[in-house]
XYZ file of C-alpha atoms in Angstrom:
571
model
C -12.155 12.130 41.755
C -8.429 11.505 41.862
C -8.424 8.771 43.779
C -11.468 7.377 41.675
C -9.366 8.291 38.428
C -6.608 6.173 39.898
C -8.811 3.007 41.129
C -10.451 3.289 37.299
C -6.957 2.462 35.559
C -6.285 -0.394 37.558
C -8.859 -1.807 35.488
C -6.869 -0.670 32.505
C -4.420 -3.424 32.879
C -3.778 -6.914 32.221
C -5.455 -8.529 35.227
C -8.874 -7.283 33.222
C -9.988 -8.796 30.029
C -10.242 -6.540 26.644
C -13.904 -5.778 26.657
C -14.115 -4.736 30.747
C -10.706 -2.376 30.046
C -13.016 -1.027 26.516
C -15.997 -0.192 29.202
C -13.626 1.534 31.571
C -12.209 3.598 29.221
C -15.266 4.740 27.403
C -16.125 6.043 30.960
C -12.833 7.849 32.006
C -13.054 9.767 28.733
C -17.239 10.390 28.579
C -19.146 9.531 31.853
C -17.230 10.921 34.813
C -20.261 10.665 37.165
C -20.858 6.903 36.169
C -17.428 6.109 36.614
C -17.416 7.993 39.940
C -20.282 5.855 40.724
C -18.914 2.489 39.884
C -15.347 3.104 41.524
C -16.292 5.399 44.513
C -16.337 2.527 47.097
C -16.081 -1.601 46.697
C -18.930 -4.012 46.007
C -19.684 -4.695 49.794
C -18.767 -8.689 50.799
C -21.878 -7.799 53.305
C -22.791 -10.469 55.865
C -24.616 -12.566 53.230
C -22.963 -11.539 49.812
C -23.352 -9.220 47.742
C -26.473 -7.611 45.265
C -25.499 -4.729 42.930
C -25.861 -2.886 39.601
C -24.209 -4.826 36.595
C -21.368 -3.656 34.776
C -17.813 -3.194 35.155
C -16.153 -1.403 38.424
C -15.608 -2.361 41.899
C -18.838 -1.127 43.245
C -20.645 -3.068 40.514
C -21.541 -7.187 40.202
C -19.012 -8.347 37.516
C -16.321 -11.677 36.977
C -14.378 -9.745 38.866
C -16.299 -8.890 41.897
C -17.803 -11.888 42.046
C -14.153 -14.191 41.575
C -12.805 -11.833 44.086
C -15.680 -12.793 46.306
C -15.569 -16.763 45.533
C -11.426 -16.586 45.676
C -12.656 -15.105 49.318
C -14.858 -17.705 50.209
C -12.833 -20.465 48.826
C -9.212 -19.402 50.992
C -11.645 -19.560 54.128
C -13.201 -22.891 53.453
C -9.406 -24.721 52.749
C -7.965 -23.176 55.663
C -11.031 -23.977 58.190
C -12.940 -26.690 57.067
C -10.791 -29.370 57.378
C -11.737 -32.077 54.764
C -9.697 -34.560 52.221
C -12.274 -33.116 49.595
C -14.620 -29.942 49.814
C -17.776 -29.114 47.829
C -19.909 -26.438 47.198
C -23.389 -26.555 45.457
C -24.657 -23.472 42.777
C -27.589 -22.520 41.429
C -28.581 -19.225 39.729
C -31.991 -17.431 38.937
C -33.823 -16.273 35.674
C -31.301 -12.610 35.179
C -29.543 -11.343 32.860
C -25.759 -13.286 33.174
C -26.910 -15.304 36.001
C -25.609 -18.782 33.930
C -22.578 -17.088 33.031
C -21.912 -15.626 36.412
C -22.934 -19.430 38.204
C -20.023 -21.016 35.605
C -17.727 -17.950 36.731
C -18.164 -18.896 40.273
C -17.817 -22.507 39.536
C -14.439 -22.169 37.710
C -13.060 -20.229 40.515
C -13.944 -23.177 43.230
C -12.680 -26.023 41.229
C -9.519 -23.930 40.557
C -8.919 -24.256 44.261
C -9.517 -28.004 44.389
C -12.772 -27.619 45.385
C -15.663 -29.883 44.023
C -18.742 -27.899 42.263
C -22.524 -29.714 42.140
C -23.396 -26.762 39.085
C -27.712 -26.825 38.407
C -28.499 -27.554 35.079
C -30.613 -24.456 34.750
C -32.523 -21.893 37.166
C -33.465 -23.258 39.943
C -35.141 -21.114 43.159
C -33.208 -20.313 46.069
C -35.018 -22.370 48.397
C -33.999 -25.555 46.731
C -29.880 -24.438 46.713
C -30.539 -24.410 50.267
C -32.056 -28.045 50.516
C -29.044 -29.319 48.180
C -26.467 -28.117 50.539
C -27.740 -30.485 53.052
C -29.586 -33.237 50.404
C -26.004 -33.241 48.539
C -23.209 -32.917 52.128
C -21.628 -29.518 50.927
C -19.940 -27.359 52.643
C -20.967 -24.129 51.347
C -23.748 -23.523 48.760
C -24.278 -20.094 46.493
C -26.703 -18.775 44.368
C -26.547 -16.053 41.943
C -29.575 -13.750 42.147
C -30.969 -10.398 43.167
C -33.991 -11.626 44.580
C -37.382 -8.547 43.422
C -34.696 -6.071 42.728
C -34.865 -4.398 39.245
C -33.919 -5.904 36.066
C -30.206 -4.486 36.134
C -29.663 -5.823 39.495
C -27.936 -8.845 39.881
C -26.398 -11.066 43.078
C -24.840 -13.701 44.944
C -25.761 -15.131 48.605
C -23.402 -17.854 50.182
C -24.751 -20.282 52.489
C -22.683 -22.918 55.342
C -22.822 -26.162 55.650
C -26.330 -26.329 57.471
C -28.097 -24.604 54.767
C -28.367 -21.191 56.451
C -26.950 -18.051 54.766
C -23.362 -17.043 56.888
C -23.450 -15.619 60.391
C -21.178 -15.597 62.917
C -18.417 -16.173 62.606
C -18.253 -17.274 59.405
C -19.840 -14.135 57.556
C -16.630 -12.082 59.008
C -14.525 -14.514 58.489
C -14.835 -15.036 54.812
C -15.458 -10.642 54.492
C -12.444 -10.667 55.713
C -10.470 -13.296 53.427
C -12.338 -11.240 50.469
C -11.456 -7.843 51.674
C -7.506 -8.833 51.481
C -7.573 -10.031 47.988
C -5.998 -8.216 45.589
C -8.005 -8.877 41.539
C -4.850 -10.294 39.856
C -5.326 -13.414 42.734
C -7.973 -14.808 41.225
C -8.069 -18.524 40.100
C -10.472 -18.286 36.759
C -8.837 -21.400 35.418
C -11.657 -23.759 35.890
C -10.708 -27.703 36.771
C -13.592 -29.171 34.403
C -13.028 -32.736 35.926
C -14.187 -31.022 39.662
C -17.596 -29.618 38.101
C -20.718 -32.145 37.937
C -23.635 -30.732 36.364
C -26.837 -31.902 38.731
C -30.484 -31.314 37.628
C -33.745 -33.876 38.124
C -32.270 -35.987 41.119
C -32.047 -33.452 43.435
C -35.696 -31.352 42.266
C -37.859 -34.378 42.503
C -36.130 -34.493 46.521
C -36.720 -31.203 46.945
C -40.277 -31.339 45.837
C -41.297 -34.580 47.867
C -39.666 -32.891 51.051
C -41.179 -30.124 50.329
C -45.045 -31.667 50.254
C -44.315 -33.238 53.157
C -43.579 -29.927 54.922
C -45.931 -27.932 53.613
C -49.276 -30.570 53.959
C -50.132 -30.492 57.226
C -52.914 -32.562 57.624
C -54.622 -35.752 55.825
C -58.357 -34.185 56.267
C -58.798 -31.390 53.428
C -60.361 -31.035 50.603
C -57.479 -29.774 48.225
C -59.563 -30.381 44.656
C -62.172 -28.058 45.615
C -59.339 -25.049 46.345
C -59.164 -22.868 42.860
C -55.528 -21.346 42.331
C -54.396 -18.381 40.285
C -50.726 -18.866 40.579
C -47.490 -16.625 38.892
C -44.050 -17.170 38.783
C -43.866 -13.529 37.643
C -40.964 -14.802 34.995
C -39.289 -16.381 37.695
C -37.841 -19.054 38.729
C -41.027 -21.262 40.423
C -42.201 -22.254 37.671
C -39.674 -25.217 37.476
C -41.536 -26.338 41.158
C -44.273 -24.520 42.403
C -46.679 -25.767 39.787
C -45.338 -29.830 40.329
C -45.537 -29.546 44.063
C -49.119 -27.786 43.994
C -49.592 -31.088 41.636
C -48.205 -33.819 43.642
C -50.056 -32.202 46.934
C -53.187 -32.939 45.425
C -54.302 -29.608 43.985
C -55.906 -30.238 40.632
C -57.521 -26.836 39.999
C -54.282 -24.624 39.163
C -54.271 -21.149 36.789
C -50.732 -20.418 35.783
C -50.380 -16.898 34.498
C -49.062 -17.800 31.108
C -48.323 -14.122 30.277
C -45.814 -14.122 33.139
C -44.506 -18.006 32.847
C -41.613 -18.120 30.760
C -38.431 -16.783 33.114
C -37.347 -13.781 31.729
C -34.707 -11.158 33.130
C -36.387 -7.915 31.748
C -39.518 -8.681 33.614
C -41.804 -7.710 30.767
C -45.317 -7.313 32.181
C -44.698 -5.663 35.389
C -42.378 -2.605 36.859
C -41.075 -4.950 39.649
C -40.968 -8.096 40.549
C -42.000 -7.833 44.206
C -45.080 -9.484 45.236
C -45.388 -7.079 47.959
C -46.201 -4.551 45.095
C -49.798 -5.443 44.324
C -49.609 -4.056 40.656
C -47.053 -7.220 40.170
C -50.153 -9.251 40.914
C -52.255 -7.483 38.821
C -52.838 -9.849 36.036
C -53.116 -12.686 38.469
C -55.866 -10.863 40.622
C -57.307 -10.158 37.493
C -57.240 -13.595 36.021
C -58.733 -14.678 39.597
C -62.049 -12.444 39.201
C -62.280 -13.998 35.733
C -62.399 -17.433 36.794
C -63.375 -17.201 40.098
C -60.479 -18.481 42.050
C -60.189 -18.494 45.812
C -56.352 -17.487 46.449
C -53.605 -15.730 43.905
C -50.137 -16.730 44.866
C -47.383 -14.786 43.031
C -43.666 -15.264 43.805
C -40.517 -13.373 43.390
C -37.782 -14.337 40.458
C -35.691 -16.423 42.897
C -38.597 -17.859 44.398
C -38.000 -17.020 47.895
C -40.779 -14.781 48.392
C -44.950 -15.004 48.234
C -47.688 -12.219 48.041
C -51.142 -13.978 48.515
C -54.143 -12.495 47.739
C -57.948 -14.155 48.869
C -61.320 -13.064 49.194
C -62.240 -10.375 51.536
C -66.201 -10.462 53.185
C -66.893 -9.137 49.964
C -65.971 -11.634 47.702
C -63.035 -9.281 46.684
C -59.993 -9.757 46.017
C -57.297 -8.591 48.629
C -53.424 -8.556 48.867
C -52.578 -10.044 52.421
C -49.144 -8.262 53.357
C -46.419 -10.296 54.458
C -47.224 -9.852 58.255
C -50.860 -11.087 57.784
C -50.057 -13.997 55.487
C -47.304 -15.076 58.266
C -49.745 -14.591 60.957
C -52.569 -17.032 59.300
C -50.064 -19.595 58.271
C -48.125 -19.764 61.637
C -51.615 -20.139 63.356
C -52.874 -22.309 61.436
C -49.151 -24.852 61.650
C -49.223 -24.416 65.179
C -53.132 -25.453 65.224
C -52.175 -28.731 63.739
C -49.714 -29.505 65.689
C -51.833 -29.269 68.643
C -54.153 -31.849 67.062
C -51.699 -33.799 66.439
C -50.746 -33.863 70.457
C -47.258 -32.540 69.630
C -47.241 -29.328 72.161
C -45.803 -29.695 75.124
C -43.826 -26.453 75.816
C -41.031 -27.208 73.621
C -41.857 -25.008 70.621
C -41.160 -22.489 68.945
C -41.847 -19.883 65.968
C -39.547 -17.713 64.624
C -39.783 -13.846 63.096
C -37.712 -10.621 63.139
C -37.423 -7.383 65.278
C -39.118 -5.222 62.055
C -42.355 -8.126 61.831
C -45.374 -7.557 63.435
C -45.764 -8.702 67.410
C -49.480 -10.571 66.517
C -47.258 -13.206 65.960
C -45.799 -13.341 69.325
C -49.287 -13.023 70.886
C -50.511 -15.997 68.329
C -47.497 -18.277 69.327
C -48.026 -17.182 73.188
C -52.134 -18.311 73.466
C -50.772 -21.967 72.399
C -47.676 -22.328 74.832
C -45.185 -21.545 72.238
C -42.104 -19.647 72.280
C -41.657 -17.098 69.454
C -37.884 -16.068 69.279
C -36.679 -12.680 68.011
C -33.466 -12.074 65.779
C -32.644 -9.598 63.120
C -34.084 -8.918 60.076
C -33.057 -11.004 57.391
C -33.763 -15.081 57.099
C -30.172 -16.007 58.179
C -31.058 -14.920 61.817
C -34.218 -17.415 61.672
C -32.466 -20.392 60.332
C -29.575 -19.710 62.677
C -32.084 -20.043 65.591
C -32.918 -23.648 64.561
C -29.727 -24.377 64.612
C -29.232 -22.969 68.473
C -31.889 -23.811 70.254
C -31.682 -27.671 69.501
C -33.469 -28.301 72.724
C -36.457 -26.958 70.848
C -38.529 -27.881 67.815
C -39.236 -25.611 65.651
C -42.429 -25.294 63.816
C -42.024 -22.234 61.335
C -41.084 -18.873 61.170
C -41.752 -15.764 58.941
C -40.876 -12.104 58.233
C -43.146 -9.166 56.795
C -41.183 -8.969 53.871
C -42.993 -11.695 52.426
C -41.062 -14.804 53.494
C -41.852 -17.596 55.526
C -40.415 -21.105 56.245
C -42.311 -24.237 57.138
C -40.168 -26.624 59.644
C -36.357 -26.823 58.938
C -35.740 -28.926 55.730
C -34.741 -25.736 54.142
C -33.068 -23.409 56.175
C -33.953 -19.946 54.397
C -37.553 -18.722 53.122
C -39.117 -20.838 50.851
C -41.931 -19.750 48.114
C -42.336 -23.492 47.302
C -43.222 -24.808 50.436
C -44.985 -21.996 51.941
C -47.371 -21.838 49.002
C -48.444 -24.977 49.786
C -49.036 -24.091 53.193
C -51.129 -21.192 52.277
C -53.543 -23.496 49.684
C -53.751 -25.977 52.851
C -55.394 -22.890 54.966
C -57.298 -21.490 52.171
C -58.565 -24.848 51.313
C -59.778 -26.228 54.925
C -61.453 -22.656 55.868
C -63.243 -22.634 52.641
C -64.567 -26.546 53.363
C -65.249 -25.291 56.997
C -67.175 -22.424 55.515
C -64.842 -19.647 56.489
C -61.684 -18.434 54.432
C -58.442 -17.457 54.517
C -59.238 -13.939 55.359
C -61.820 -14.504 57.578
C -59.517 -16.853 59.717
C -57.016 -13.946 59.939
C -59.952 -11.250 61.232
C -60.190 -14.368 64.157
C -57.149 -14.043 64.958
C -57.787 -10.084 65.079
C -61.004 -10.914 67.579
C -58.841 -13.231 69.648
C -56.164 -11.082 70.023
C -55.908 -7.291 68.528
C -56.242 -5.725 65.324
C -52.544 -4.957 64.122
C -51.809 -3.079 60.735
C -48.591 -2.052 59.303
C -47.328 0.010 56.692
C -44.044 0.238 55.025
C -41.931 3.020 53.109
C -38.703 3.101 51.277
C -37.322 6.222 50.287
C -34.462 5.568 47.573
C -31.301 7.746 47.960
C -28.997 7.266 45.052
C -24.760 7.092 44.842
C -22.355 8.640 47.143
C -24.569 11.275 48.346
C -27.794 9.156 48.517
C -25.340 7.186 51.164
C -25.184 9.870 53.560
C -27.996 11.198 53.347
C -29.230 7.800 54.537
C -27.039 7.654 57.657
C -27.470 11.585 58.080
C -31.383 10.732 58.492
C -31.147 7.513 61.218
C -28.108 9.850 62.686
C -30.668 12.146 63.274
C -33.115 9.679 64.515
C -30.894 8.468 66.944
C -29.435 11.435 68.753
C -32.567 14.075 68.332
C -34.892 11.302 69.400
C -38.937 11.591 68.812
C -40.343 12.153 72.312
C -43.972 11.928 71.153
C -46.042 10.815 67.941
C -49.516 10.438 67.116
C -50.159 12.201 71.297
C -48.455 9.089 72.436
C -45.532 9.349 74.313
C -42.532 7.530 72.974
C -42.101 5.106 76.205
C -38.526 3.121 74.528
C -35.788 3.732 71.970
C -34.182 0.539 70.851
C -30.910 1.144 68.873
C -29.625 -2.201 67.461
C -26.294 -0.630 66.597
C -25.336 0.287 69.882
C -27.330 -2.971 71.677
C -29.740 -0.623 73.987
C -32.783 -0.033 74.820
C -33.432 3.478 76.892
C -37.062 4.380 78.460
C -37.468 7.779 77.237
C -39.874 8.562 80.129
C -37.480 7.289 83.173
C -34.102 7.100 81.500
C -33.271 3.688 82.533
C -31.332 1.550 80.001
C -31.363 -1.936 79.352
C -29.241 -3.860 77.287
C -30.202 -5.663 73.854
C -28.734 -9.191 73.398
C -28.180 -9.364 69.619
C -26.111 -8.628 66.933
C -25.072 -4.831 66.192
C -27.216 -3.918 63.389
C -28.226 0.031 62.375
C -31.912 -0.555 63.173
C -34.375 2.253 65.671
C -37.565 1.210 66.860
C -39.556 3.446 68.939
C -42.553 2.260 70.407
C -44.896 3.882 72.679
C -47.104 2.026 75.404
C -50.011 1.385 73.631
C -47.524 -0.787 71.023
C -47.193 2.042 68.609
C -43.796 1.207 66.872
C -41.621 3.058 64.053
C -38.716 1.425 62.879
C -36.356 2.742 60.769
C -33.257 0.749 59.222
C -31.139 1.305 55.382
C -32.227 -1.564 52.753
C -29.295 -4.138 52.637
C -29.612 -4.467 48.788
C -30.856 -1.198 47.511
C -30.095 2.590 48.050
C -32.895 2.581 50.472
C -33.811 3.535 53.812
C -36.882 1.859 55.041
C -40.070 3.089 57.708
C -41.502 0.235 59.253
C -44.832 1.707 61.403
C -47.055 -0.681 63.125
C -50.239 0.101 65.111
C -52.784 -1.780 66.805
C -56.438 -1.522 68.935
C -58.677 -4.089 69.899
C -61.690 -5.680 67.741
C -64.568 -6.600 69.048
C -66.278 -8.333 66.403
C -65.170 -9.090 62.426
C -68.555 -6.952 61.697
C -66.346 -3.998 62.709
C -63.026 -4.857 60.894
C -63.560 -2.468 58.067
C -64.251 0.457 60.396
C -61.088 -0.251 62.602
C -58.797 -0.660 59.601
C -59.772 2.249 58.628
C -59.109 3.967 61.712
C -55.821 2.367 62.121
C -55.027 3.558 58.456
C -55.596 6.735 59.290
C -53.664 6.770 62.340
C -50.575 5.567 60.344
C -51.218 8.466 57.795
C -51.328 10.742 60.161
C -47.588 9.529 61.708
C -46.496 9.513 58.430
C -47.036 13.041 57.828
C -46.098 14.077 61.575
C -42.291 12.550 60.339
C -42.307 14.839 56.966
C -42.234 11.467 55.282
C -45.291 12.263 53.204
């Protein structure tokens, strides 16, 4: 608490304005547990920004954290990207502060001599990342915290190629930011090096992103009936116009949850992958009859779909299904098309299911494997030139249709998941039945997820006290399957459990397990990067026979998660 005291009234001085030294103060002399909270470490620089709690302190999103952050990222860019003039694109989200944080961020670049494109007003994530490559920048950021709670707020920097940092760059700049003392902040904004951009660049964005995300000339997109929410979001300002322009004519927007709105009124979170956040939209659905609800996060990065089951209900696809049906059915086209020859690819992440792999494999296409996170995916497009790629998804509801935008994109893949509703329903199947084909073809996969939120210091350790744990009492056996591999990302190996041998793991370091057993039983177990989370990924498979028998072997496989669940105490 000393040294907390003594990091606290640093922010008592000059370098801080009047109403952030108030707030600090207030906390020294009444809330010494919030003040431990906001001081006990610094707002992590992580490998693509930073996503935090609001308010004042280091371990908080504030000016200050977020100057020190852009004063970071703007020392890096002058020293190693040499160029007469530099620029940087901004957008922001629907939050609370977001404007006033993107103009924040904007002052600090254009103090350095850097120019700033600034959006008008919210705009989703996916489109910051076309404009860094639509408008030549060198960098691009966007204020947001993505599904996180309504106190929560973010920013994400992105290179030159439209890709959130990696290597080297992400270190780099961390590193730039880490050395920077508060009081060497620019905040005195160049007005003249700040152009406000708007219309020009969404109507781009939305034409590029119909192009993408129509794949073929032959369906029947009026017939298709859409329940679609921005769940106060940012997609309003494109999802609705591209669905338009595409050619889909029988849209339900959600006008409870259309106007953008940083408290999130009508649901507890903003995640599609939480089906009560699509409850109104399911509902609305069964009212009208619709064949497909598609509901996307506030910064319009993520989807949760939901279609018609064989019983005419409605069902929430997870993220792993959704990416399953869509990369089948983009790969499918292009095999019409005559455009497979071996030089493919798909991309997903070592925590997504492995249907996709098998999907990818049955049409001569390579699926490649990086980390979790987006930035790993788009940085594969940019290494493997040799190869085209056709799309790539992860099971936390993202997915990205061919390379125009180098992150995951709610706009585009939205449109790609009408386009497979709407030619299995004029085919006389549907979007769920195509995925229990798959299932047939292949194997029946089902996955589960868990987060388990540790709070503050202690929440912290608790965390790495639990994969600690994981990692050097390993499971032998779970579910009577022997444990047959334990991958550990953080120290790059893989060990057989069963003959000791160990193997090395080309990627990243990254504090992920995965056990898996050698039927394909996995458990993976890595800490959120945004929240105070540690997440359970378990995925379990068995072969179906025919889509008669789907409900049965869900079922089954249901219970066989439940059963691992509570065989790990995490029940």
């Amino acid at each position: 608490m000393t040294n907390i005291l003594d990091k606290a009234k640093q922010w008592l001085t000059a370098t801080f304005d009047a109403d952030t030294q108030t707030e600090i103060q207030n906390l020294i002399n009444n809330n010494p547990d919030d003040l431990a909270d906001r001081f006990y470490k610094d707002m992590e620089f992580g490998t693509g920004g930073m996503r935090g709690i609001m308010g004042a302190g280091t371990n908080r999103i504030n000016k200050y954290t977020l100057g020190r952050a852009t004063q970071g990222l703007s020392n890096y860019l002058i020293k190693n990207v040499k160029k007469e003039q530099l620029k940087v694109v901004i957008a922001y989200d629907c939050r609370h502060n977001s404007q006033k944080f993107a103009k924040v961020v904007a002052d600090v670049l254009s103090a350095n001599n850097i120019k700033v494109f600034l959006f008008e007003d919210l705009r989703p994530t996916p489109e910051l990342s076309f404009a860094v490559r639509h408008l030549g920048c060198d960098a691009g950021i966007v204020l947001t915290a993505s599904h996180n709670p309504p106190e929560y707020n973010g920013y994400k920097v992105y290179w030159a190629d439209g890709g959130q940092i990696v290597p080297p760059h992400d270190s780099g700049i961390i590193g730039n930011v880490n050395k920077l003392d508060f009081s060497e902040i620019k905040f005195d904004a160049n007005e003249d090096l700040i152009e406000t951009i708007g219309a020009v660049v969404d109507d781009a964005f939305v034409e590029a992103s119909v192009k993408n995300g129509s794949l073929s000339d032959d369906i029947d997109r009026k017939n298709l009936k859409i329940v679609f929410t921005s769940l106060h979001g940012t997609s309003i300002v494109s999802v609705p116009d591209a669905l338009k322009k595409a050619g889909y004519d029988d849209v339900h927007i959600v006008e409870e949850q259309r106007k953008p709105d940083g408290d999130f009124p009508t649901v507890k979170s903003p995640n599609p992958e939480e089906p009560e956040a699509l409850e109104m939209a399911t509902n609305l659905a069964n009212k009208i009859g619709a064949d497909i609800v598609i509901g996307t996060d506030p910064d319009c990065d993520r989807l949760g779909v939901a279609v018609r089951d064989t019983d005419g209900n409605m069902k929430l696809m997870n993220g792993n299904q959704t990416m399953v049906v869509m990369t089948d059915f983009a790969i499918q086209k292009w095999k019409n098309e005559g455009k497979i020859n071996g030089k493919q690819f798909v991309g997903t992440t070592i925590v997504s299911t492995e249907l996709v792999n098998d999907v990818a494999a049955s049409y001569n296409v390579a699926t490649k494997v990086g980390l979790t996170g987006f930035k790993w995916i788009a940085k594969m497009v940019r290494d493997f030139t040799d190869l085209q790629f056709i799309g790539g998804g992860e099971e936390s509801f993202g997915y990205m249709v061919g390379d125009f935008v180098r992150d995951k994109d709610a706009v585009t893949a939205t449109l790609l998941a009408c386009e497979v509703a709407a030619f299995a329903k004029q085919n006389g199947s549907s979007f769920y039945e195509e995925l229990l084909k798959i299932y047939v073809n292949n194997k029946f996969y089902k996955e589960h997820l868990i987060s388990i939120t540790k709070k503050g210091m202690d929440g912290a350790a608790e965390i790495q006290q639990m994969l600690s744990d994981m990692r050097n009492n390993p499971i032998t056996e779970i579910d009577g399957e022997k444990i047959e591999t334990l991958s550990d990302y953080n120290a790059s190996t893989r060990k057989n459990l069963i003959t000791g041998e160990v193997s090395e793991i080309d990627m990243p370091k990254s504090n992920v397990l995965i056990y898996q057993t050698a039927s394909g039983t996995r458990i993976a177990a890595r800490p959120s990067g945004t929240e105070p989370k540690i997440k359970f990924y378990f995925s379990v498979n068995t072969p179906l026979d025919k889509t008669e028998n789907a409900e049965k072997v869900e079922a089954e496989l249901d219970a066989k998660i439940q059963r691992i669940i509570k065989e790990m105490k995490l029940s």
